[in-house]
Short mmCIF file of C-alpha atoms in Angstrom, two decimals:
data_model
loop_
_atom_site.label_atom_id
_atom_site.label_comp_id
_atom_site.label_asym_id
_atom_site.label_seq_id
_atom_site.Cartn_x
_atom_site.Cartn_y
_atom_site.Cartn_z
CA MET Z 1 -32.47 -40.54 1.60
CA ASN Z 2 -34.38 -41.54 5.21
CA PRO Z 3 -31.91 -40.66 8.14
CA MET Z 4 -32.92 -44.35 9.59
CA GLU Z 5 -31.02 -46.10 6.26
CA LYS Z 6 -27.46 -47.17 6.61
CA GLY Z 7 -25.70 -46.76 9.55
CA GLY Z 8 -28.74 -46.23 11.95
CA TRP Z 9 -30.71 -43.68 13.74
CA THR Z 10 -29.45 -40.17 13.38
CA PRO Z 11 -31.25 -37.02 14.15
CA LEU Z 12 -28.86 -34.94 12.14
CA PRO Z 13 -30.07 -34.41 8.12
CA HIS Z 14 -28.17 -36.57 5.81
CA SER Z 15 -25.39 -34.97 3.15
CA SER Z 16 -27.11 -35.40 0.96
CA GLU Z 17 -29.87 -33.42 1.92
CA ASP Z 18 -28.02 -30.83 2.82
CA LEU Z 19 -26.32 -30.79 -0.88
CA VAL Z 20 -30.07 -29.77 -1.71
CA ARG Z 21 -30.44 -27.30 0.50
CA ALA Z 22 -27.55 -25.59 -0.49
CA LYS Z 23 -28.27 -25.16 -3.88
CA ALA Z 24 -31.53 -24.02 -2.93
CA VAL Z 25 -30.77 -20.47 -0.87
CA PRO Z 26 -31.34 -17.23 -2.45
CA ASP Z 27 -29.08 -16.01 -5.19
CA THR Z 28 -27.17 -13.30 -3.56
CA PRO Z 29 -23.34 -12.51 -3.34
CA GLN Z 30 -22.55 -13.87 -0.24
CA THR Z 31 -23.98 -17.41 -1.73
CA ARG Z 32 -21.93 -16.39 -5.20
CA ALA Z 33 -18.56 -17.00 -3.50
CA PRO Z 34 -16.42 -19.83 -3.63
CA THR Z 35 -16.22 -19.70 0.13
CA TYR Z 36 -20.02 -19.95 0.88
CA ARG Z 37 -19.34 -23.48 -1.20
CA LEU Z 38 -19.76 -26.93 0.74
CA ALA Z 39 -16.70 -27.86 1.03
CA TRP Z 40 -16.90 -31.28 -0.25
CA ASP Z 41 -19.10 -29.68 -3.12
CA ASP Z 42 -16.03 -27.62 -4.07
CA GLU Z 43 -14.20 -29.07 -6.86
CA ASP Z 44 -11.84 -26.01 -6.62
CA PHE Z 45 -11.18 -26.78 -3.02
CA MET Z 46 -11.38 -30.54 -3.50
CA THR Z 47 -8.99 -30.01 -6.28
CA ARG Z 48 -6.08 -28.06 -4.18
CA ARG Z 49 -2.69 -29.45 -3.42
CA GLU Z 50 -3.15 -29.33 0.35
CA LEU Z 51 -6.29 -31.68 -0.43
CA ARG Z 52 -3.94 -34.80 -1.92
CA ALA Z 53 -4.70 -37.11 0.93
CA VAL Z 54 -7.84 -36.66 1.01
CA ARG Z 55 -8.12 -37.57 -2.80
CA LEU Z 56 -6.05 -40.42 -2.53
CA GLN Z 57 -8.53 -41.58 0.60
CA LEU Z 58 -11.47 -41.14 -1.50
CA GLU Z 59 -9.68 -42.82 -4.23
CA LEU Z 60 -8.82 -45.81 -2.30
CA LEU Z 61 -13.28 -45.90 -0.88
CA LYS Z 62 -14.91 -45.46 -3.75
CA PRO Z 63 -13.91 -48.75 -5.37
CA GLU Z 64 -13.61 -50.60 -2.07
CA MET Z 65 -17.31 -49.86 -1.43
CA THR Z 66 -18.53 -50.35 -4.37
CA LEU Z 67 -16.48 -54.16 -4.76
CA ALA Z 68 -17.27 -55.37 -0.89
CA GLU Z 69 -21.42 -53.84 -1.55
CA ARG Z 70 -21.12 -56.06 -4.71
CA GLY Z 71 -20.18 -59.35 -2.89
CA ILE Z 72 -16.76 -59.67 -4.80
CA ARG Z 73 -14.32 -61.51 -2.49
CA SER Z 74 -11.52 -62.77 -4.65
CA THR Z 75 -10.07 -61.37 -8.54
CA VAL Z 76 -8.21 -62.52 -11.40
CA ILE Z 77 -5.47 -59.93 -12.96
CA LEU Z 78 -5.42 -59.80 -16.45
CA PHE Z 79 -2.24 -57.21 -17.59
CA GLY Z 80 -1.18 -56.40 -21.16
CA GLY Z 81 -0.39 -54.50 -23.69
CA ALA Z 82 -2.79 -51.88 -24.77
CA ARG Z 83 -1.47 -52.12 -28.26
CA ILE Z 84 -2.06 -55.70 -29.75
CA PRO Z 85 -4.69 -56.11 -31.44
CA GLU Z 86 -7.73 -58.57 -31.69
CA PRO Z 87 -6.50 -61.57 -34.41
CA GLY Z 88 -7.21 -60.31 -38.09
CA GLY Z 89 -7.72 -56.40 -36.94
CA GLN Z 90 -5.43 -53.48 -37.52
CA ALA Z 91 -2.28 -53.08 -35.68
CA TRP Z 92 -2.96 -49.16 -34.87
CA ALA Z 93 0.15 -48.18 -32.51
CA ALA Z 94 2.74 -49.87 -35.40
CA LYS Z 95 4.93 -47.35 -36.19
CA ASP Z 96 7.14 -49.02 -38.60
CA GLU Z 97 6.59 -52.46 -40.53
CA THR Z 98 8.56 -54.38 -37.86
CA GLN Z 99 6.05 -53.08 -34.96
CA LYS Z 100 3.44 -53.69 -37.36
CA ARG Z 101 4.82 -57.64 -37.91
CA ASN Z 102 5.38 -58.47 -34.34
CA LEU Z 103 1.98 -56.69 -33.20
CA GLU Z 104 0.26 -58.62 -35.67
CA LYS Z 105 2.27 -61.97 -34.50
CA ASN Z 106 1.14 -60.88 -31.00
CA SER Z 107 -2.77 -60.72 -31.76
CA LYS Z 108 -2.62 -64.40 -31.08
CA TYR Z 109 -2.27 -63.37 -27.02
CA TYR Z 110 -5.59 -61.36 -27.58
CA ASP Z 111 -7.80 -64.43 -28.14
CA GLU Z 112 -5.68 -66.10 -25.10
CA ALA Z 113 -6.54 -63.72 -22.67
CA ARG Z 114 -10.34 -63.65 -23.74
CA LYS Z 115 -10.55 -67.35 -23.72
CA PHE Z 116 -8.80 -67.13 -19.87
CA ALA Z 117 -11.39 -64.67 -18.62
CA ARG Z 118 -13.81 -67.07 -20.32
CA LEU Z 119 -12.17 -69.82 -17.85
CA CYS Z 120 -12.37 -67.54 -15.05
CA SER Z 121 -15.66 -66.26 -15.14
CA GLN Z 122 -17.22 -69.90 -15.35
CA GLN Z 123 -15.50 -71.02 -12.38
CA SER Z 124 -16.69 -67.38 -10.72
CA ALA Z 125 -20.44 -68.26 -11.66
CA LEU Z 126 -20.16 -71.02 -8.79
CA SER Z 127 -19.73 -68.52 -6.20
CA TYR Z 128 -22.84 -66.12 -8.01
CA HIS Z 129 -19.39 -63.83 -9.22
CA ARG Z 130 -17.71 -63.04 -6.07
CA GLU Z 131 -14.61 -65.23 -6.66
CA TYR Z 132 -12.29 -65.07 -9.43
CA VAL Z 133 -13.76 -61.75 -11.14
CA VAL Z 134 -11.68 -60.92 -14.18
CA VAL Z 135 -10.26 -57.27 -13.61
CA THR Z 136 -8.04 -55.53 -16.38
CA GLY Z 137 -7.26 -51.62 -16.66
CA GLY Z 138 -10.27 -51.39 -18.65
CA GLY Z 139 -8.54 -50.18 -21.79
CA PRO Z 140 -7.93 -51.53 -25.27
CA GLY Z 141 -6.11 -54.21 -26.54
CA VAL Z 142 -5.62 -57.65 -24.07
CA MET Z 143 -7.07 -55.44 -21.43
CA GLU Z 144 -10.26 -55.88 -23.84
CA ALA Z 145 -9.99 -58.98 -24.43
CA GLY Z 146 -9.96 -60.03 -20.91
CA ASN Z 147 -13.12 -58.09 -20.49
CA ARG Z 148 -14.62 -59.49 -23.38
CA GLY Z 149 -13.78 -62.78 -22.58
CA ALA Z 150 -16.57 -62.60 -18.97
CA ALA Z 151 -18.51 -61.28 -21.14
CA ASP Z 152 -18.62 -63.83 -23.87
CA VAL Z 153 -20.42 -66.09 -20.95
CA GLY Z 154 -22.52 -63.68 -19.48
CA ALA Z 155 -20.39 -62.32 -16.27
CA PRO Z 156 -19.39 -59.18 -14.89
CA SER Z 157 -15.86 -57.74 -14.81
CA ILE Z 158 -13.56 -54.82 -13.27
CA GLY Z 159 -11.87 -52.29 -15.14
CA LEU Z 160 -9.92 -49.88 -13.63
CA ASN Z 161 -8.97 -46.96 -15.54
CA ILE Z 162 -6.86 -44.15 -15.59
CA VAL Z 163 -7.07 -40.24 -17.00
CA LEU Z 164 -4.87 -40.36 -19.43
CA PRO Z 165 -3.09 -36.98 -21.33
CA HIS Z 166 -4.61 -38.30 -24.31
CA GLU Z 167 -8.83 -39.21 -25.05
CA GLN Z 168 -9.30 -41.98 -24.06
CA ALA Z 169 -12.55 -44.24 -22.84
CA PRO Z 170 -12.98 -47.65 -21.32
CA ASN Z 171 -13.67 -50.44 -23.62
CA VAL Z 172 -17.52 -51.61 -23.86
CA TYR Z 173 -17.02 -54.86 -21.89
CA VAL Z 174 -16.31 -53.34 -18.89
CA THR Z 175 -19.64 -53.65 -16.75
CA PRO Z 176 -20.66 -50.49 -16.27
CA GLU Z 177 -21.27 -50.36 -12.40
CA LEU Z 178 -17.58 -51.82 -12.28
CA CYS Z 179 -15.83 -49.35 -14.31
CA PHE Z 180 -13.83 -46.70 -12.41
CA ASN Z 181 -11.89 -44.20 -12.90
CA PHE Z 182 -8.44 -43.21 -11.48
CA HIS Z 183 -6.00 -39.58 -10.67
CA TYR Z 184 -3.49 -41.85 -8.71
CA PHE Z 185 -1.42 -44.82 -10.39
CA ALA Z 186 -0.43 -46.16 -6.96
CA VAL Z 187 -3.89 -46.28 -5.48
CA ARG Z 188 -5.46 -47.93 -9.27
CA LYS Z 189 -2.65 -50.51 -8.26
CA MET Z 190 -3.50 -51.00 -4.89
CA HIS Z 191 -7.00 -52.18 -5.77
CA PHE Z 192 -5.52 -54.66 -8.69
CA VAL Z 193 -3.23 -56.94 -6.47
CA MET Z 194 -5.77 -56.37 -3.20
CA ARG Z 195 -8.10 -59.05 -4.58
CA ALA Z 196 -5.84 -60.96 -6.30
CA LYS Z 197 -5.86 -64.77 -6.47
CA ALA Z 198 -3.43 -64.87 -9.42
CA VAL Z 199 -2.06 -62.91 -11.90
CA ALA Z 200 -1.71 -63.48 -15.97
CA VAL Z 201 0.50 -61.14 -17.90
CA PHE Z 202 0.34 -60.83 -21.29
CA PRO Z 203 3.28 -59.24 -23.66
CA GLY Z 204 3.17 -55.50 -23.48
CA GLY Z 205 5.27 -52.23 -22.38
CA PHE Z 206 6.26 -50.22 -19.93
CA GLY Z 207 2.47 -50.37 -18.37
CA THR Z 208 3.05 -54.05 -18.18
CA MET Z 209 5.91 -53.99 -16.82
CA ASP Z 210 5.19 -51.76 -13.67
CA GLU Z 211 2.70 -53.64 -12.92
CA LEU Z 212 4.44 -57.07 -13.36
CA PHE Z 213 7.03 -55.98 -11.24
CA GLU Z 214 5.31 -54.26 -8.60
CA THR Z 215 3.12 -58.07 -7.93
CA LEU Z 216 6.82 -59.49 -8.07
CA THR Z 217 8.40 -57.04 -5.53
CA LEU Z 218 5.61 -57.78 -3.56
CA ILE Z 219 5.66 -61.54 -3.29
CA GLN Z 220 9.48 -61.27 -3.40
CA THR Z 221 9.13 -59.03 -0.03
CA GLY Z 222 6.97 -60.91 1.80
CA ARG Z 223 4.13 -58.31 0.94
CA MET Z 224 1.73 -60.11 -0.58
CA GLU Z 225 0.81 -63.76 -0.04
CA ARG Z 226 2.16 -66.60 -3.09
CA VAL Z 227 -0.37 -66.85 -5.93
CA PRO Z 228 0.26 -67.73 -9.29
CA ILE Z 229 2.03 -65.19 -11.70
CA ILE Z 230 1.65 -66.41 -15.10
CA LEU Z 231 3.20 -64.93 -18.10
CA PHE Z 232 2.11 -65.85 -21.56
CA GLY Z 233 4.82 -66.09 -24.15
CA LYS Z 234 7.81 -67.22 -22.54
CA GLU Z 235 10.05 -66.26 -26.24
CA PHE Z 236 8.51 -62.53 -25.82
CA TRP Z 237 9.37 -62.40 -21.65
CA GLU Z 238 12.72 -64.03 -22.24
CA ARG Z 239 14.03 -61.58 -24.26
CA ALA Z 240 12.53 -58.90 -22.45
CA ILE Z 241 13.32 -59.28 -18.82
CA ASP Z 242 16.00 -61.73 -18.11
CA LEU Z 243 15.55 -63.29 -14.84
CA ASP Z 244 18.81 -66.03 -14.92
CA TYR Z 245 21.02 -63.25 -15.57
CA LEU Z 246 19.54 -60.95 -12.69
CA ALA Z 247 19.99 -64.06 -9.65
CA GLU Z 248 23.51 -64.92 -11.59
CA GLN Z 249 24.37 -60.97 -10.78
CA GLY Z 250 23.03 -61.85 -7.26
CA THR Z 251 20.81 -58.88 -7.74
CA ILE Z 252 17.70 -61.64 -6.95
CA SER Z 253 17.86 -64.41 -5.27
CA PRO Z 254 18.40 -68.07 -6.39
CA GLY Z 255 14.88 -69.31 -6.72
CA ASP Z 256 13.18 -66.24 -7.26
CA GLN Z 257 12.50 -67.26 -10.99
CA ASP Z 258 10.29 -69.73 -9.26
CA ILE Z 259 7.85 -67.49 -8.79
CA ILE Z 260 6.60 -67.46 -12.25
CA ASP Z 261 4.90 -69.92 -14.22
CA PHE Z 262 5.33 -69.40 -18.05
CA VAL Z 263 2.21 -70.50 -20.67
CA GLU Z 264 1.23 -70.93 -24.65
CA THR Z 265 -2.29 -70.65 -23.87
CA ALA Z 266 -5.17 -70.36 -21.73
CA ASP Z 267 -5.90 -73.71 -20.69
CA GLU Z 268 -2.17 -74.18 -19.57
CA ALA Z 269 -2.85 -71.15 -17.24
CA TRP Z 270 -6.32 -72.42 -15.56
CA ASP Z 271 -4.79 -75.53 -15.25
CA ILE Z 272 -1.96 -73.43 -12.98
CA VAL Z 273 -4.83 -71.58 -11.05
CA LYS Z 274 -6.68 -75.01 -10.67
CA ARG Z 275 -4.05 -76.90 -9.11
CA PHE Z 276 -2.71 -73.97 -6.85
CA TYR Z 277 -6.52 -73.95 -5.22
CA SER Z 278 -7.37 -77.37 -5.62
CA LEU Z 279 -10.02 -76.12 -7.70
#
């Protein structure tokens, strides 16, 4: 890289240049020693426990810089179950007939997530895909539907994947250059909400609940601006979480339930977003 590029003039060599030079040194016992490696090119060093603070910073910086360079200013989050199949697809995660029946019943939300992502992406096109860009966790199920809906209309979409114990890969509909991988759940959740203009939540399990309540807590405590929080499937959510009961118990304030809107369809959800932002 020319040292004149990015950041102005410097008479010093760029790190990428020294990386090439460091790999071209003669092979000797000294140059083979781990201590001789450039610190930031040494995986053994970078993965030490003492370097956790540096790794946290890097996971914050890498997606932030990429999205900023792309000009992405705002997003719409789609949270929801990885186990929900496409209508007509196999309920691969079902452990018994009851789960199979319910997952297949909830497969309608795959289609609604896909349609909602299309509506968001059509709005996004008006800003050359800088606003209302769809972001998901990058996995299967509802996440796949979200990225797929954006792809349906030729729009980019973001996938925030995370390293899990079982082998997995991002869904094929995530825009490759906007597909990120994380080690830290906490930093990944920061990237979800940092640009969010709306949050759509579909039936899901522990991960979906975690992401939903993280967002609700930020809004309730005033640490995040009020944005539409839209839950698809009132019947599911009213059985999964009883917010009225929490209000009766005094563990949340009366009216905290109003942070949430319930819908059944993508059109209802998009109408909420349109009204909120006067689109």
